[in-house]
Amino acid sequence: MTVIALPRVRRRAPVALGVCLLSFAAFWCAQRAAHVSMIDLMVYRAEGETVRAGGDLYALRTTEAHLPTTYPPFAALLFTPLTLLDTAGMRTLATAGNLALLVVFVTLSLRLVGHARVECVWWVAAAAVWCEPVWTTLRYGQVNLLLAVLVLWDLSRRPGHRCAGVGIGIAAAIKLTPALFVVFLLVTGVVEHTRRGSGGRWLRHARGAAVAFAGATLVAAAVLPHDSWHFWTRMVFQAGRVGLVEDTANQSLRGVLARLLHTTEPGTRWIAAAALAGAAGLAVAVAAELRGRRDWATVACAVTALLVSPVSWSHHWVWCVPMVLVLAATNRTAAVCTALAFCTYALWWVPHGPGRLELHQTGGELTLSALYVAAGFAFLTLIGVRLWRTSRTA
């Protein structure tokens, strides 16, 4: 049996690799045929140029859309090498780099759920490149896959690893949303310490992430003192600078409430809803982690961060890849439905664009424009129910 199976395994991996390369090549051609602007990548490059020129980073308005700088100053430092490339070279390198990061992301996601066979990586990557969040990430030249890889790489280290926390801390220094993983680790450690007197490894992990975040932020403050002061005292509180809250692309709880209530600012209703969702999502993530289900815990924390963030653009939901993989090992029907939600581009079937059309969406249109948020809540509910059932059985 082993003699027969081994050649089959060796044949499957090259076939899967070939299909993945063909899928990536078709994707690359489709992106070029669509004349993608990679507009966010152009903003990153402008930020790097501003840093090198000693300009005011948060007064920057660039591209035809007059987009501002929204990330912490540390991110702008990392973007300075982009200024060494011409536009064509930068776009090519960014696309190739994001495709490579997708493969790493899929590898880490499969490792998270315990299915890290080589051929599985190629098959999943070949399909994942076509889901809307990944397509849009590459379309804009975004950093979402890099941040997700940093977080997953960190959480896949063995307990007590000397680099524990570095990935999460650096990701949070580039963009604030991954900071919720620090809170998740801290709360898990505190709960475990309260219950059993242990929990040190989670507390050490959280401390390592906090130190990495503080170190990166202090480096940025030393190089860019004015911009750092400006960001941490003013810009960090101005969520409206990122874009229109009611935009269909805003797949956060705040965006859904804005469209549902037909208002540009849901105000305290969003704050209350986000607080409840954040508490519930963190509770599910902590419970899953303490049951030894890091796969459930990691995705639950990521989904919670996306739900409670003031703005979570559709391309931020690249976490749909590990979400579907986790569901595939738990509930295949839920996995298929979730995959359809992220791969059908149904989010864009509703009126959107100039004129703030999202403020006048009907019931069916509101449902489609809340698709990712609904998928996130459904995931948290499913995992929460399974944890409750297993606790009753135990």
XYZ file of C-alpha atoms in Angstrom:
394
model
C 0.000 0.000 0.000
C 2.785 2.433 0.941
C 4.722 1.682 -2.249
C 1.649 2.464 -4.357
C 0.561 5.545 -2.389
C 3.939 7.281 -2.369
C 4.127 7.872 -6.152
C 0.547 9.167 -6.071
C 1.469 11.678 -3.379
C 4.511 12.725 -5.391
C 2.320 13.209 -8.466
C -0.364 15.189 -6.635
C 1.998 17.901 -5.385
C 3.370 18.890 -8.843
C -0.148 18.862 -10.311
C -1.396 21.103 -7.507
C 1.598 23.411 -7.969
C 0.924 23.630 -11.707
C -2.738 24.485 -11.149
C -1.753 27.143 -8.601
C 0.748 28.743 -10.984
C -1.847 28.755 -13.775
C -4.375 30.333 -11.423
C -1.860 33.001 -10.374
C -0.960 33.698 -14.013
C -4.639 34.049 -14.954
C -5.135 36.313 -11.945
C -2.183 38.487 -12.959
C -3.571 38.823 -16.505
C -7.049 39.632 -15.171
C -5.669 42.343 -12.918
C -3.741 43.885 -15.815
C -6.786 43.670 -18.096
C -8.797 45.476 -15.426
C -6.172 48.266 -15.375
C -5.904 48.167 -11.590
C -4.574 51.408 -10.138
C -2.908 49.966 -6.994
C -3.871 53.307 -5.504
C -2.986 52.412 -1.898
C 0.475 51.355 -2.996
C 0.892 54.787 -4.565
C -0.100 56.341 -1.219
C 2.503 54.198 0.562
C 5.158 55.389 -1.859
C 4.126 59.029 -1.349
C 4.433 58.497 2.403
C 7.961 57.176 1.924
C 8.834 60.184 -0.238
C 7.440 62.537 2.407
C 9.572 60.882 5.081
C 12.702 61.199 2.963
C 11.912 64.848 2.158
C 11.197 65.703 5.807
C 7.632 66.818 5.038
C 4.495 66.770 7.162
C 3.268 63.194 6.893
C -0.316 63.833 8.023
C -0.801 66.888 5.828
C -0.168 64.680 2.792
C -2.867 64.346 0.132
C -1.893 62.227 -2.832
C -3.239 60.498 -5.979
C -6.234 61.762 -7.928
C -8.457 60.819 -4.982
C -6.447 63.085 -2.624
C -6.010 60.266 -0.122
C -4.456 61.065 3.279
C -1.970 59.181 5.440
C -3.859 56.986 7.919
C -1.292 54.527 9.320
C 1.058 55.150 12.275
C 4.455 56.752 11.490
C 6.290 53.409 11.770
C 4.508 52.221 8.620
C 5.765 55.246 6.679
C 9.331 54.348 7.675
C 8.852 50.878 6.206
C 7.514 52.396 2.978
C 10.642 54.460 2.229
C 12.315 51.694 0.111
C 9.401 52.002 -2.345
C 10.834 55.348 -3.420
C 13.814 53.553 -4.949
C 11.627 51.851 -7.581
C 9.858 53.218 -10.627
C 6.082 52.847 -10.737
C 5.998 49.807 -13.042
C 8.667 47.973 -11.081
C 6.986 48.771 -7.788
C 3.620 47.439 -8.979
C 5.176 44.257 -10.342
C 7.128 43.646 -7.153
C 4.062 44.358 -4.992
C 1.900 41.912 -6.946
C 4.544 39.171 -6.873
C 5.187 39.818 -3.184
C 1.500 39.633 -2.307
C 1.095 36.361 -4.218
C 4.055 34.935 -2.301
C 2.536 36.197 0.952
C -0.745 34.509 0.019
C 1.049 31.158 -0.224
C 2.668 31.752 3.178
C -0.680 32.845 4.613
C -2.397 29.696 3.329
C 0.461 27.551 4.677
C 0.162 29.079 8.148
C -3.646 28.833 8.027
C -3.518 25.149 7.123
C -0.911 24.565 9.802
C -3.301 26.233 12.234
C -6.033 23.682 11.459
C -3.627 20.748 11.201
C -3.682 20.144 7.424
C -0.350 21.487 6.188
C 0.227 19.019 3.324
C 2.071 20.639 0.430
C -0.551 19.861 -2.187
C -3.265 21.350 0.071
C -1.352 24.630 0.183
C -1.256 24.884 -3.612
C -4.908 23.935 -4.091
C -6.168 26.394 -1.474
C -3.921 29.208 -2.715
C -5.115 28.634 -6.287
C -8.713 29.194 -5.169
C -8.118 31.828 -2.480
C -6.534 34.295 -4.899
C -9.947 34.810 -6.520
C -11.932 35.653 -3.365
C -12.957 39.300 -3.151
C -10.794 40.374 -0.174
C -7.629 38.916 -1.727
C -8.460 40.249 -5.206
C -9.048 43.733 -3.777
C -5.922 43.574 -1.621
C -3.805 43.019 -4.727
C -5.882 45.476 -6.737
C -5.027 48.271 -4.313
C -1.536 47.037 -3.416
C -2.562 46.721 0.227
C -0.604 45.303 3.198
C -3.360 43.075 4.609
C -1.646 39.795 3.767
C 1.609 40.982 5.334
C -0.155 41.858 8.592
C -2.054 38.556 8.664
C 1.150 36.600 8.030
C 2.922 38.417 10.873
C 0.088 37.552 13.275
C -0.235 33.909 12.190
C 3.540 33.413 12.206
C 3.598 34.721 15.766
C 0.733 32.535 16.966
C 2.196 29.426 15.336
C 5.406 29.606 17.414
C 5.853 27.066 20.192
C 4.936 28.308 23.703
C 7.786 30.254 25.275
C 9.552 30.949 21.973
C 11.944 33.863 22.362
C 10.299 35.678 19.427
C 6.781 35.274 20.838
C 4.910 38.535 20.416
C 7.228 40.124 17.862
C 4.974 39.494 14.878
C 1.838 40.807 16.577
C 3.671 43.836 17.966
C 5.137 44.804 14.589
C 1.776 44.285 12.862
C 0.075 46.556 15.421
C 2.784 49.203 14.951
C 2.077 49.209 11.200
C -1.701 49.257 11.622
C -3.560 49.400 14.926
C -6.232 46.718 14.361
C -3.960 43.706 15.201
C -3.477 45.209 18.686
C -6.624 43.313 19.715
C -4.499 40.152 19.669
C -2.444 41.645 22.513
C -5.653 42.150 24.495
C -6.707 38.579 23.662
C -3.421 37.154 24.978
C -3.542 39.343 28.081
C -7.134 38.423 28.955
C -6.428 34.721 28.363
C -3.450 34.873 30.718
C -5.398 36.722 33.405
C -8.349 34.310 33.218
C -6.088 31.260 33.398
C -4.129 32.766 36.284
C -7.374 33.496 38.147
C -8.727 29.996 37.583
C -5.635 27.831 38.026
C -2.842 30.101 39.159
C -0.996 29.700 35.842
C -1.334 31.609 32.563
C 2.236 32.841 32.468
C 2.888 31.858 28.865
C 0.003 33.993 27.578
C 1.070 36.915 29.760
C 4.650 36.626 28.510
C 3.372 36.470 24.931
C 1.294 39.613 25.478
C 4.271 41.333 27.101
C 6.487 40.432 24.141
C 3.918 41.889 21.724
C 3.607 45.069 23.796
C 7.396 45.469 23.921
C 7.707 44.953 20.148
C 4.936 47.480 19.518
C 6.487 50.012 21.893
C 9.947 49.495 20.404
C 8.750 50.042 16.828
C 6.712 53.075 17.886
C 9.665 54.603 19.749
C 11.925 54.094 16.731
C 9.393 55.974 14.627
C 9.179 58.678 17.299
C 12.952 59.103 17.286
C 13.071 59.465 13.491
C 9.754 61.323 13.048
C 9.054 63.154 16.332
C 6.628 65.721 14.897
C 4.602 63.166 12.923
C 4.524 60.768 15.872
C 3.235 63.446 18.223
C 0.662 64.515 15.639
C -0.589 60.968 15.075
C -0.810 59.787 18.681
C -2.398 62.994 19.993
C -4.799 63.809 17.143
C -4.925 61.599 14.053
C -5.545 58.354 15.928
C -8.915 59.715 17.094
C -10.076 60.887 13.648
C -11.595 57.768 12.090
C -13.473 59.904 9.570
C -10.254 60.679 7.695
C -10.165 57.114 6.359
C -13.320 57.435 4.225
C -17.113 57.564 4.249
C -18.461 55.411 7.054
C -21.544 54.298 5.062
C -19.501 53.131 2.077
C -20.431 49.595 1.005
C -16.768 48.652 1.203
C -16.844 49.390 4.947
C -17.600 45.928 6.294
C -17.486 46.809 9.959
C -20.371 46.953 12.420
C -20.227 50.749 12.227
C -20.599 50.706 8.445
C -23.558 48.334 8.570
C -25.318 50.457 11.207
C -24.734 53.618 9.169
C -26.387 52.039 6.123
C -29.172 50.458 8.158
C -30.016 53.709 9.963
C -29.454 55.831 6.825
C -27.052 58.112 8.648
C -23.469 59.217 8.159
C -22.705 58.802 11.856
C -24.324 56.045 13.979
C -22.773 57.592 17.120
C -23.442 56.036 20.515
C -25.491 53.211 19.009
C -22.363 51.980 17.272
C -20.244 52.396 20.410
C -22.693 50.281 22.431
C -22.986 47.633 19.710
C -19.204 47.506 19.220
C -18.639 47.145 22.973
C -21.066 44.200 23.146
C -19.636 42.570 20.011
C -16.076 43.071 21.246
C -16.811 41.554 24.640
C -18.650 38.585 23.130
C -16.020 37.991 20.448
C -13.145 38.140 22.935
C -15.033 35.794 25.268
C -15.345 33.243 22.454
C -11.666 33.632 21.508
C -10.449 33.273 25.111
C -12.704 30.266 25.766
C -11.479 28.566 22.590
C -7.825 29.232 23.481
C -8.247 27.797 26.970
C -9.819 24.674 25.427
C -6.728 24.206 23.286
C -8.426 25.353 20.071
C -6.004 28.004 18.875
C -7.443 27.791 15.355
C -10.884 28.832 16.603
C -9.389 31.426 18.945
C -7.176 33.084 16.323
C -9.919 33.509 13.733
C -12.448 34.577 16.380
C -10.094 37.329 17.559
C -9.403 38.476 13.987
C -13.123 38.568 13.153
C -13.852 40.510 16.344
C -11.221 43.101 15.444
C -12.783 43.526 11.993
C -16.284 43.890 13.437
C -15.474 46.517 16.074
C -13.012 48.586 14.035
C -14.520 51.931 12.941
C -13.629 51.078 9.358
C -12.937 47.586 7.997
C -12.711 47.746 4.218
C -13.685 44.608 2.355
C -10.023 43.857 1.572
C -9.261 43.727 5.300
C -11.308 40.502 5.405
C -8.477 38.334 4.017
C -9.037 36.449 7.273
C -11.875 34.744 5.393
C -9.239 32.243 4.184
C -8.481 30.699 7.600
C -12.146 31.216 8.557
C -13.297 28.928 5.739
C -10.564 26.384 6.544
C -11.573 26.301 10.209
C -15.219 25.869 9.259
C -14.345 23.123 6.773
C -13.079 21.035 9.676
C -16.108 21.913 11.791
C -19.182 22.360 9.603
C -18.831 21.892 5.856
C -22.178 23.508 5.046
C -21.127 26.636 6.926
C -17.761 26.550 5.166
C -19.386 26.438 1.719
C -21.811 29.271 2.560
C -18.983 31.407 3.921
C -16.827 30.747 0.871
C -19.704 31.800 -1.392
C -20.171 35.008 0.594
C -16.547 36.005 -0.027
C -16.162 34.656 -3.563
C -19.366 35.767 -5.292
C -18.596 39.519 -4.984
C -22.275 39.895 -3.984
C -21.180 42.787 -1.806
C -20.919 44.908 -4.954
C -24.310 43.989 -6.415
C -25.917 46.905 -4.540
C -25.988 50.605 -5.548
C -22.729 52.244 -4.535
C -20.350 54.967 -5.597
C -20.635 58.764 -5.874
C -23.797 60.371 -4.522
C -23.809 58.415 -1.230
C -26.199 55.833 -2.687
C -25.609 53.545 0.293
C -27.759 55.803 2.465
C -30.816 54.799 0.427
C -30.426 51.017 0.235
C -33.524 48.808 0.508
C -33.904 45.699 2.668
C -32.384 43.244 0.191
C -29.572 45.635 -0.645
C -28.837 46.169 3.045
C -28.551 42.398 3.475
C -26.008 42.090 0.667
C -24.011 45.080 1.870
C -23.764 43.488 5.344
C -22.571 40.143 4.007
C -19.107 40.040 5.605
C -20.353 41.291 8.959
C -23.093 38.638 8.914
C -20.505 35.964 8.091
C -18.358 37.168 10.976
C -21.205 37.033 13.488
C -22.291 33.630 12.171
C -18.750 32.309 12.690
C -18.561 33.619 16.260
C -22.015 32.191 17.027
C -21.152 28.760 15.616
C -17.889 28.544 17.544
C -19.568 29.842 20.704
C -22.308 27.209 20.471
C -19.795 24.402 19.937
C -17.757 25.562 22.935
C -20.902 25.650 25.067
C -21.901 22.164 23.981
C -18.480 20.703 24.655
C -18.397 22.359 28.092
C -21.783 20.781 28.949
C -20.551 17.395 27.777
C -17.380 17.754 29.847
